[in-house]
Tab-separated table of C-alpha atoms in Angstrom:
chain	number	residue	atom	x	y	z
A	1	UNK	CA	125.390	108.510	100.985
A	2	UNK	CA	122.560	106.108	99.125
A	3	UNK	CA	120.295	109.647	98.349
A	4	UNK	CA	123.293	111.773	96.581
A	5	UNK	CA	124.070	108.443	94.408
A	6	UNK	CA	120.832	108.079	93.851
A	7	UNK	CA	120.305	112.250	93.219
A	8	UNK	CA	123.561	112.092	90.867
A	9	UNK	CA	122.424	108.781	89.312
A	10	UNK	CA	119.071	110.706	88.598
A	11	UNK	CA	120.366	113.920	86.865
A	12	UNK	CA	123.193	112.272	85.288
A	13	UNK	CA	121.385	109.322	83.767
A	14	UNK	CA	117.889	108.866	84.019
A	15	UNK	CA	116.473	112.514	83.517
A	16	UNK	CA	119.044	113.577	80.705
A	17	UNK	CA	118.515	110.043	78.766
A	18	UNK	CA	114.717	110.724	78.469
A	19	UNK	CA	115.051	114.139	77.845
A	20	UNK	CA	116.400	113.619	74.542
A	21	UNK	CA	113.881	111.261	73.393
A	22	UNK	CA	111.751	114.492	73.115
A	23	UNK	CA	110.126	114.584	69.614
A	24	UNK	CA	110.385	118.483	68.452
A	25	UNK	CA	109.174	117.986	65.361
A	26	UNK	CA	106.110	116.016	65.746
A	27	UNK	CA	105.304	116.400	70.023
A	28	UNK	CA	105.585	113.782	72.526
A	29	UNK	CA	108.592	111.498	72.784
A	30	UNK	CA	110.153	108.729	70.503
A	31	UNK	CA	108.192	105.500	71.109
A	32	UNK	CA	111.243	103.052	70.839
A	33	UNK	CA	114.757	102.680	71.173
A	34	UNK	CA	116.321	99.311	69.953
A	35	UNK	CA	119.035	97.505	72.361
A	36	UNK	CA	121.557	99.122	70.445
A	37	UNK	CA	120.308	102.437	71.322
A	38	UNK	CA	119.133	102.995	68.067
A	39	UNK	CA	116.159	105.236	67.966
A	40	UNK	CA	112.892	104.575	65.632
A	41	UNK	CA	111.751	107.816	64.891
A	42	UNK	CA	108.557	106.865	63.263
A	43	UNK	CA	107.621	103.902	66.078
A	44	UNK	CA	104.213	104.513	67.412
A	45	UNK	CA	103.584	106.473	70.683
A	46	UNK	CA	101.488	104.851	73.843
A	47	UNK	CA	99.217	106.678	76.198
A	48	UNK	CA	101.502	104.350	79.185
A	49	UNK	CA	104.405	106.102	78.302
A	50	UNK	CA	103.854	109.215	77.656
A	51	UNK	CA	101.611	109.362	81.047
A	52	UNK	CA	104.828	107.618	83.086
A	53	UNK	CA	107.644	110.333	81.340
A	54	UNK	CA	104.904	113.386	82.250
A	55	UNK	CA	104.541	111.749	86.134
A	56	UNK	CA	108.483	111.597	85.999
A	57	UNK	CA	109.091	115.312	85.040
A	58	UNK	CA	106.862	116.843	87.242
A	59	UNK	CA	108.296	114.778	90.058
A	60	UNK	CA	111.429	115.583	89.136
A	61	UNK	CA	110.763	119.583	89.106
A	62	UNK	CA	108.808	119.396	92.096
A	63	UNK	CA	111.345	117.530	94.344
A	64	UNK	CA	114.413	118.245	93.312
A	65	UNK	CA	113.371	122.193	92.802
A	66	UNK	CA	114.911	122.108	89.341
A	67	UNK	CA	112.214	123.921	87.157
A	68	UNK	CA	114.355	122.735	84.110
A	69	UNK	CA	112.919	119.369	83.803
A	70	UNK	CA	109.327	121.248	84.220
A	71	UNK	CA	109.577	121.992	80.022
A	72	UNK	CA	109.963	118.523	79.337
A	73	UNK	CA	106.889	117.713	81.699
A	74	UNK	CA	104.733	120.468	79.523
A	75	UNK	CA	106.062	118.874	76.382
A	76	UNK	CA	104.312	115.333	77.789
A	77	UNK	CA	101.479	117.062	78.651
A	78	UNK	CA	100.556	119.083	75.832
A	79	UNK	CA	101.247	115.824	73.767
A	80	UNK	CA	98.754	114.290	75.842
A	81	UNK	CA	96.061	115.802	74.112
A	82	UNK	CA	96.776	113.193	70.880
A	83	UNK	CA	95.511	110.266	72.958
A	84	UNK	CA	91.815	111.980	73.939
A	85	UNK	CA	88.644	110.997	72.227
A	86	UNK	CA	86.913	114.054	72.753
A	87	UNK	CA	83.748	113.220	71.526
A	88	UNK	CA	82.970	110.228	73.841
A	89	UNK	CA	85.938	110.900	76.424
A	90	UNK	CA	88.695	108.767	77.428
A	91	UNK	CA	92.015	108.140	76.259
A	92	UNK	CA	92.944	105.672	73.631
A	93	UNK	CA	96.210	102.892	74.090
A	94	UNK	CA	98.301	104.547	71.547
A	95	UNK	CA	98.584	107.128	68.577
A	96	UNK	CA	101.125	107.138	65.529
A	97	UNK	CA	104.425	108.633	65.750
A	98	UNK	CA	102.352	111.929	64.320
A	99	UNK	CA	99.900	111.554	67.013
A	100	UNK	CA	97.047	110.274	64.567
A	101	UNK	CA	95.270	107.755	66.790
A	102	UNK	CA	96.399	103.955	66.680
A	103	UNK	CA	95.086	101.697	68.828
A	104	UNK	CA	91.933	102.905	69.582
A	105	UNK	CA	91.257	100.691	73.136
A	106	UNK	CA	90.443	102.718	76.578
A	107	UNK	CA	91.973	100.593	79.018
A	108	UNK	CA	91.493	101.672	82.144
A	109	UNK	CA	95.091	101.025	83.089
A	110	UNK	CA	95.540	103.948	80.540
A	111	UNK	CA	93.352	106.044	81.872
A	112	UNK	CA	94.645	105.924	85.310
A	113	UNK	CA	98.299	106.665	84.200
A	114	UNK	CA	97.349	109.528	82.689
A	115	UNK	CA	95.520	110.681	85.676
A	116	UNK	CA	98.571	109.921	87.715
A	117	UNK	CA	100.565	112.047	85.634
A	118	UNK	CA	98.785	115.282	85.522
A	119	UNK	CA	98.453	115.255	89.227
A	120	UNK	CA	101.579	115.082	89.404
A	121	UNK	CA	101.804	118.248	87.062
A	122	UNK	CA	99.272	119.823	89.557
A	123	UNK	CA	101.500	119.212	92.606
A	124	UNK	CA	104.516	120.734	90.926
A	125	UNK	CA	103.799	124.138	89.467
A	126	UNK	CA	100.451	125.116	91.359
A	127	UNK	CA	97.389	126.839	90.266
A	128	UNK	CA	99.357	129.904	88.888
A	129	UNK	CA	100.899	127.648	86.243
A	130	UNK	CA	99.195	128.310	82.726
A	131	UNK	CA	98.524	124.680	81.767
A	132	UNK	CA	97.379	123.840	85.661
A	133	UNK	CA	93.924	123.955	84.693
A	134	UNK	CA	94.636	122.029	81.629
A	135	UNK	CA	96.157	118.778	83.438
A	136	UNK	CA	93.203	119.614	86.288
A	137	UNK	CA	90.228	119.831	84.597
A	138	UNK	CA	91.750	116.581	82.196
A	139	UNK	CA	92.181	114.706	84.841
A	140	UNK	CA	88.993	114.726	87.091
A	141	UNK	CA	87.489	113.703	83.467
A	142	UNK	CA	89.447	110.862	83.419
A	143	UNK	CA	88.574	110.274	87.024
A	144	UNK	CA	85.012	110.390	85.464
A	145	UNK	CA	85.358	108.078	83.357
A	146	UNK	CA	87.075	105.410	85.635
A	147	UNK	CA	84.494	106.168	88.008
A	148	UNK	CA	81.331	106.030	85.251
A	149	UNK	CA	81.832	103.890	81.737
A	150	UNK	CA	84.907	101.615	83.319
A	151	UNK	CA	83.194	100.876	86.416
A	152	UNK	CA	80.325	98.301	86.759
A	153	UNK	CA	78.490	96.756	90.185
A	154	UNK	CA	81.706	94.890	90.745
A	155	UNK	CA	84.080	97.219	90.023
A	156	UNK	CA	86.345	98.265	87.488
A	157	UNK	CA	86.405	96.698	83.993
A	158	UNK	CA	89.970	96.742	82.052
A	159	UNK	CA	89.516	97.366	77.960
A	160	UNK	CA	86.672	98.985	76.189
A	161	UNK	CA	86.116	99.894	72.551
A	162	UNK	CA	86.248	103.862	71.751
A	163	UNK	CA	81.806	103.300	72.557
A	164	UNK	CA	83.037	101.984	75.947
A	165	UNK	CA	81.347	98.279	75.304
A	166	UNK	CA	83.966	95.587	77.129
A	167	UNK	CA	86.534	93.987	74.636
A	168	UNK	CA	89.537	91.234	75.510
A	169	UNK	CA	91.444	91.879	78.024
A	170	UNK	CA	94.430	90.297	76.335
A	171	UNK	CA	96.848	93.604	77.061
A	172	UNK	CA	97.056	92.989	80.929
A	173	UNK	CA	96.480	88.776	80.962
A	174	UNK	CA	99.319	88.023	79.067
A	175	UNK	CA	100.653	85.573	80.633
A	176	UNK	CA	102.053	82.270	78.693
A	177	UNK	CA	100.514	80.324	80.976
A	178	UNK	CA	96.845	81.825	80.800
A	179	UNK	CA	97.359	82.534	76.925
A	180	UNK	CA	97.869	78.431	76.793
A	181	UNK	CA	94.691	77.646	77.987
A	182	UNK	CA	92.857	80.363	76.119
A	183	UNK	CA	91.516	82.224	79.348
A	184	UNK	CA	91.583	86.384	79.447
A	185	UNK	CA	91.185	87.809	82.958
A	186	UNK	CA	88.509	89.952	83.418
A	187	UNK	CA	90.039	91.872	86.275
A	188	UNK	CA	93.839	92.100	87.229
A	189	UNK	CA	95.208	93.086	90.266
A	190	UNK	CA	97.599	95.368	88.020
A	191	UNK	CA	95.128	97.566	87.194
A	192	UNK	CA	93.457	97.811	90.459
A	193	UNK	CA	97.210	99.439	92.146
A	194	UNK	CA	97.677	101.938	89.282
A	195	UNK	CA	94.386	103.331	89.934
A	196	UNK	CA	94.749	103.147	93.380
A	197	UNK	CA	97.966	104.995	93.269
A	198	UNK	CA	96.553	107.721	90.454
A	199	UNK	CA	93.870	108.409	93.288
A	200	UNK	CA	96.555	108.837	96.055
A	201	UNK	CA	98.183	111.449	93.283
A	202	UNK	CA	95.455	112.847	92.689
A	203	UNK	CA	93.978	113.504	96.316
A	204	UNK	CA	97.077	114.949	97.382
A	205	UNK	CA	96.999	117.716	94.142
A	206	UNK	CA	93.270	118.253	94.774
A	207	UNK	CA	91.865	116.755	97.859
A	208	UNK	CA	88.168	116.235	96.951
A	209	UNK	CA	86.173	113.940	98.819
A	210	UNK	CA	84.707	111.525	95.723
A	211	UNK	CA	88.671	110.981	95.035
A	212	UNK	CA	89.127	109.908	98.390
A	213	UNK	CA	86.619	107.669	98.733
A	214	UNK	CA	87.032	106.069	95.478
A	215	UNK	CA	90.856	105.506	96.663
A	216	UNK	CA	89.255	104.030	99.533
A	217	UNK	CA	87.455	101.418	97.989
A	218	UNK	CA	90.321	100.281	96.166
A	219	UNK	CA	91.790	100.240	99.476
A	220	UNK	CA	89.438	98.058	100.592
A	221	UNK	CA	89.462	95.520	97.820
A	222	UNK	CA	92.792	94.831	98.382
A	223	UNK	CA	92.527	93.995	101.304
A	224	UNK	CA	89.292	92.015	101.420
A	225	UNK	CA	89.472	90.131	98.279
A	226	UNK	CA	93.110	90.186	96.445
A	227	UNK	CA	95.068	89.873	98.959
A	228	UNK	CA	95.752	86.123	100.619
A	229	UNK	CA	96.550	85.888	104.088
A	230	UNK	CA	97.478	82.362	103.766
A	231	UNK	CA	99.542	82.411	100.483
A	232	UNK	CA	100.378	85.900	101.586
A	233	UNK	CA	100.086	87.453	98.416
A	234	UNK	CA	98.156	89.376	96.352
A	235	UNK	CA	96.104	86.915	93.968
A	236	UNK	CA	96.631	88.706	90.274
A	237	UNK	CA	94.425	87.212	87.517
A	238	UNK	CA	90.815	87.202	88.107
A	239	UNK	CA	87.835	86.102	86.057
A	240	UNK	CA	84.317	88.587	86.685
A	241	UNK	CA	83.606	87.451	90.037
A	242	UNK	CA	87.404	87.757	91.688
A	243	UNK	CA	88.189	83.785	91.584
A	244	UNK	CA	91.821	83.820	90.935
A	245	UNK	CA	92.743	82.138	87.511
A	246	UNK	CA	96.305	80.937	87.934
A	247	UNK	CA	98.383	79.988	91.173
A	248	UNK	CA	101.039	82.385	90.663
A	249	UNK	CA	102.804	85.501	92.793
A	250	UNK	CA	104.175	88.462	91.220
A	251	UNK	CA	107.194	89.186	93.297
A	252	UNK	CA	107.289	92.189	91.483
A	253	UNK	CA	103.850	93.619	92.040
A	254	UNK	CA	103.938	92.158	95.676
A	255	UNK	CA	106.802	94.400	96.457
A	256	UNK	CA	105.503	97.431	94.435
A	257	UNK	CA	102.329	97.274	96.018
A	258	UNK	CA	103.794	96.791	99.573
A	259	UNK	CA	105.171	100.516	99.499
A	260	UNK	CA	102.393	101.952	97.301
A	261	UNK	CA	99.384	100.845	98.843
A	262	UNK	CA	100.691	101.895	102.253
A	263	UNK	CA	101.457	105.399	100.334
A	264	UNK	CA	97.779	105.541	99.727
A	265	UNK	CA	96.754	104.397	103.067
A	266	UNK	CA	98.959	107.058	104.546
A	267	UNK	CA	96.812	109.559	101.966
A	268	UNK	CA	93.707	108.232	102.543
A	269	UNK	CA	92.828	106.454	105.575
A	270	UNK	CA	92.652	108.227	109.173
A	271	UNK	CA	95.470	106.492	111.249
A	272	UNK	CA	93.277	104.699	113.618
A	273	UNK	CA	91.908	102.884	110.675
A	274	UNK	CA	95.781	102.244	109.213
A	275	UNK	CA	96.333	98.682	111.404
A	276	UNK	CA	94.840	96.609	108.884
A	277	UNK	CA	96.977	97.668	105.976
A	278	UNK	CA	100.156	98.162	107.675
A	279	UNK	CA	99.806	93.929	108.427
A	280	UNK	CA	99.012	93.614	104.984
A	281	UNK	CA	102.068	95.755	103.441
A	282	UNK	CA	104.901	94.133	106.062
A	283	UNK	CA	103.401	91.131	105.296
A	284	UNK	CA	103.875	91.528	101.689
A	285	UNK	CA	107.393	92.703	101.583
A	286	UNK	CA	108.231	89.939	104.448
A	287	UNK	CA	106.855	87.233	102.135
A	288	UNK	CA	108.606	88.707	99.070
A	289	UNK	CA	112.064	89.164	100.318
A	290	UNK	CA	112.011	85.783	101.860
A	291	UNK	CA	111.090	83.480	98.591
A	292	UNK	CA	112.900	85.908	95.909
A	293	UNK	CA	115.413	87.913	97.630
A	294	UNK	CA	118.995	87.252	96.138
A	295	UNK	CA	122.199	89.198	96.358
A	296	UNK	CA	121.876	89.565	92.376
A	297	UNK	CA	118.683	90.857	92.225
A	298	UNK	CA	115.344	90.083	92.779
A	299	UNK	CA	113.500	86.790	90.779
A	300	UNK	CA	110.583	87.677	88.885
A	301	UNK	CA	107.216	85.204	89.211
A	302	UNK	CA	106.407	81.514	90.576
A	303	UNK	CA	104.132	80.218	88.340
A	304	UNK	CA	102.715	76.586	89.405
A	305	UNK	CA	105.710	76.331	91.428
A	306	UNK	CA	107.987	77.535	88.306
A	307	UNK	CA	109.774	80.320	89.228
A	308	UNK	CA	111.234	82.666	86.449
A	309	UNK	CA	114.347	83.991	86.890
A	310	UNK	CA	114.654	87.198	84.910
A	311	UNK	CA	115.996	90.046	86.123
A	312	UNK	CA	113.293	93.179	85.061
A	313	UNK	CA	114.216	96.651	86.030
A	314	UNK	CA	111.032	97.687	87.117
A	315	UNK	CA	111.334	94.702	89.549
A	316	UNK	CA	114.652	95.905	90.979
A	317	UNK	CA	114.158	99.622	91.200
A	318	UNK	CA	110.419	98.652	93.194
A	319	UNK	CA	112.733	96.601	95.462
A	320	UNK	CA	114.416	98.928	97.150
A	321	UNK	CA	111.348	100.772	97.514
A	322	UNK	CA	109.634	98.084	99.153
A	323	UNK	CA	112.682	97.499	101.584
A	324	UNK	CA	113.125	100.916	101.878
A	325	UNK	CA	108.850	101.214	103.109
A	326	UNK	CA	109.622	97.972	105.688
A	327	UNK	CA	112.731	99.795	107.407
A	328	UNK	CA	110.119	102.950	107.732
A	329	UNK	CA	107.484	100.458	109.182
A	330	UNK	CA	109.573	98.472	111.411
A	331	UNK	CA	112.950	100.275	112.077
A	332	UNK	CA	114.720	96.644	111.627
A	333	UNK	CA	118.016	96.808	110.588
A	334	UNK	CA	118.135	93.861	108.198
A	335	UNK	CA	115.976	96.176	105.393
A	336	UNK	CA	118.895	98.474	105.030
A	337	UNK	CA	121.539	95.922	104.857
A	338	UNK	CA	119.385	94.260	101.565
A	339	UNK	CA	118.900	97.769	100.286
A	340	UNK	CA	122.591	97.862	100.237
A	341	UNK	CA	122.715	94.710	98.703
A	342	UNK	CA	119.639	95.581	96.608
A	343	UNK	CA	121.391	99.262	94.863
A	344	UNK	CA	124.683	97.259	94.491
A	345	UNK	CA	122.700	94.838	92.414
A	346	UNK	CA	121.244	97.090	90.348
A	347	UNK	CA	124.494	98.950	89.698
A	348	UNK	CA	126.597	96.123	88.530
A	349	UNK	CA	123.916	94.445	86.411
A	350	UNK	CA	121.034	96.709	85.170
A	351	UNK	CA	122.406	99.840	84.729
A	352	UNK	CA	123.185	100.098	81.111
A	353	UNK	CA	127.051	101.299	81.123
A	354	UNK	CA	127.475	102.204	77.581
A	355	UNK	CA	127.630	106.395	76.391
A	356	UNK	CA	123.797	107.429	75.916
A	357	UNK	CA	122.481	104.622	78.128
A	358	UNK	CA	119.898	104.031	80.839
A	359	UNK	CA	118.744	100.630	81.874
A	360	UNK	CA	118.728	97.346	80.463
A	361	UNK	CA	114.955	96.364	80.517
A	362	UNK	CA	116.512	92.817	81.636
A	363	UNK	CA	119.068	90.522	82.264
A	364	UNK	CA	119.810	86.836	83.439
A	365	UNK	CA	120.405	86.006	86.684
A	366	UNK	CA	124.187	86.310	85.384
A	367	UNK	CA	124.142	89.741	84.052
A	368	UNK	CA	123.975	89.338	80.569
A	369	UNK	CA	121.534	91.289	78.953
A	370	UNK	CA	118.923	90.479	77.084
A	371	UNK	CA	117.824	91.233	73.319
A	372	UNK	CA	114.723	93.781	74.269
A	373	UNK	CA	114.602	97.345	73.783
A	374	UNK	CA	115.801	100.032	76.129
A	375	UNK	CA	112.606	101.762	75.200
A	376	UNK	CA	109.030	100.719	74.156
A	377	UNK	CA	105.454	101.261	75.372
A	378	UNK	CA	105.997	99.788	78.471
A	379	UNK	CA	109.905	100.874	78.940
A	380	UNK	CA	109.843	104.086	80.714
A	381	UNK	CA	111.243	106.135	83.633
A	382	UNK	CA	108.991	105.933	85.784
A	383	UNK	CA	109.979	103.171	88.151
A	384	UNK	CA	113.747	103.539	88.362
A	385	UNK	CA	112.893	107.573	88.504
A	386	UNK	CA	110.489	107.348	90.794
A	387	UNK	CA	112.894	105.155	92.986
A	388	UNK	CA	115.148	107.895	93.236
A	389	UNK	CA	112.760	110.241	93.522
A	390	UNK	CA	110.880	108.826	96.060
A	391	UNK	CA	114.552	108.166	98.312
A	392	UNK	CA	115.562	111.459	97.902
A	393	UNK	CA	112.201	113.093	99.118
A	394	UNK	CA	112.357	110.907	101.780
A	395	UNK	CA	115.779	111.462	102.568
């Protein structure tokens, strides 16, 4: 019953919604949409999004076997194209609603996005497929570039001028608490699990060994240094040498990266080496549910003991997918009766209900909705998408 809601939910909502945010005119797709559903036509366009709508499309075409949401993946990926420095390689943050670029930063968050998108592509049209070799040969330069100018003896860096020299890595330490005392993390757990998951992507589209290992080594990390068996949690703010910056768990990420890292384990590490990980994972989405579970939603972050109670879609839809990963672990029970509890959340208070809607980006812990947009750089459809993709598939 929860995959045809979830299959009618998709089609009838989700895809259509961010279908016609498609820019004709100028390529790509409109940038921001206002909590009144008003659309800025000439708001800017980030790398982010336009990676996370050309991941969603694909998926969509490829699991559903609906080859009508394939033109609206080509329409992302040709568009990609605006964000490329093709003289020194790398995508930039964001480009003008023209595609003239913008914001000129490689982040390697950005990078990996985009490389999590056009495997995606890969997987769903096959090597026949005109562009194929477009979104291929794109992306193992990306995976270049991760691997080479965003990489040092430590591992990955975050933001980097067009030349590739570090810059602030303000864009993924934002948080109030950090920003008060003036500190920037140098690494971020954040980053680390999207380019762990672009790897898993991009192993399963084109199963080279460097990708594999690489995903590996995230893999590793993980589990060796950001993850804390005693807090259990994953630590998330990190200065050069991995000392964690701020006491503070993400229930969000926690409970994201319970389900994905355990979909890159099951990608990229031979089962008899899978023990470790699984722990980790069950662990994670045991800890999770049991500080921040409600039956209206999931809480956000404890901070120094302050938890914030905001309601973020991306936290909900990664919620059932983290309870959903746990039943498939354990075969307990109790995860499907909170995914119950879980979709009926999300229906009654996230799901925008108004003509031309989607979701609310977030709401109180009463429902009411707050004042930011339904779309912006970081507003996309990739996580309640990929929720229902991800169900379905699984079935």
């Amino acid at each position: 019953m929860l995959t045809e809601e979830l299959r009618n939910h998709l089609t009838g909502t989700i895809l259509p919604f961010w279908a016609n945010l498609a820019d004709q005119e100028k390529g790509g797709f409109y940038g921001w949409v206002d909590k009144d559903l008003v659309v800025n036509r000439a708001a800017h366009k980030g790398c982010i999004l336009n990676s996370r709508i050309l991941w969603t499309f694909s998926t969509a075409a490829r699991v559903l076997k609906d080859e009508r949401w394939l033109e609206q993946a080509r329409h992302a990926l040709r568009f990609m194209e605006k964000f490329e420095d093709k003289e020194r390689g790398g995508l930039y943050w964001s480009v003008s609603a023209a595609g003239e670029p913008l914001d000129k930063t490689k982040h390697t968050y950005c990078q990996a996005f985009a490389i999590y998108g056009l495997a995606a592509y890969m997987r769903a049209v096959g090597e026949k497929d005109a562009l194929y070799g477009v979104a291929r040969d794109r992306a193992l330069r990306l995976f270049d570039v991760i691997e080479g100018p965003c990489s040092d003896e430590g591992g990955y860096g975050e933001a980097f001028e067009p030349d590739f020299s570090p810059v602030g890595n303000e864009k993924l330490s934002d948080n109030p608490k950090l920003m008060e005392r003036g500190e920037v993390a140098s690494r971020t757990m954040n980053t680390l699990l999207h380019v762990l998951e672009a790897y898993a992507e991009l192993y399963r589209a084109l199963p080279e060994e460097k990708v594999r290992l690489a995903g590996v080594r995230c893999l590793e990390r993980f589990l060796n240094v950001m993850y804390s068996p005693d807090k259990r949690r994953l630590e998330v703010f990190f200065d050069r040498d991995y000392r964690s910056l701020l006491d503070m768990q993400s229930y969000g990420h926690d409970i994201e990266g319970s389900w994905l890292m355990w979909d890159a384990v099951e990608a990229l590490i031979p089962a008899n080496e899978q023990a470790p990980y699984r722990n980790m994972c069950l662990t994670l989405a045991e800890a999770v549910t049991e500080r921040a579970f409600t039956d209206h939603g999931l809480e956000n972050e404890v901070v120094e003991g302050e938890v914030e109670h905001t309601r973020i879609w991306w936290v909900q839809a990664e919620t059932l997918l983290g309870i959903d990963n746990a039943y498939r672990l354990t075969g307990d029970e109790k995860w499907q009766a909170m995914m119950r509890t879980q979709w009926a959340a999300i229906q009654r208070m996230i799901v925008d209900p108004r003509e031309g809607g989607e979701w609310y980006w977030s709401v109180e812990p009463d429902g009411t909705p707050t004042d930011k947009p339904i779309v912006e750089e970081w507003k996309c459809p990739y996580h309640n998408g990929r929720m229902c993709l991800r169900l379905i598939e699984k079935g």
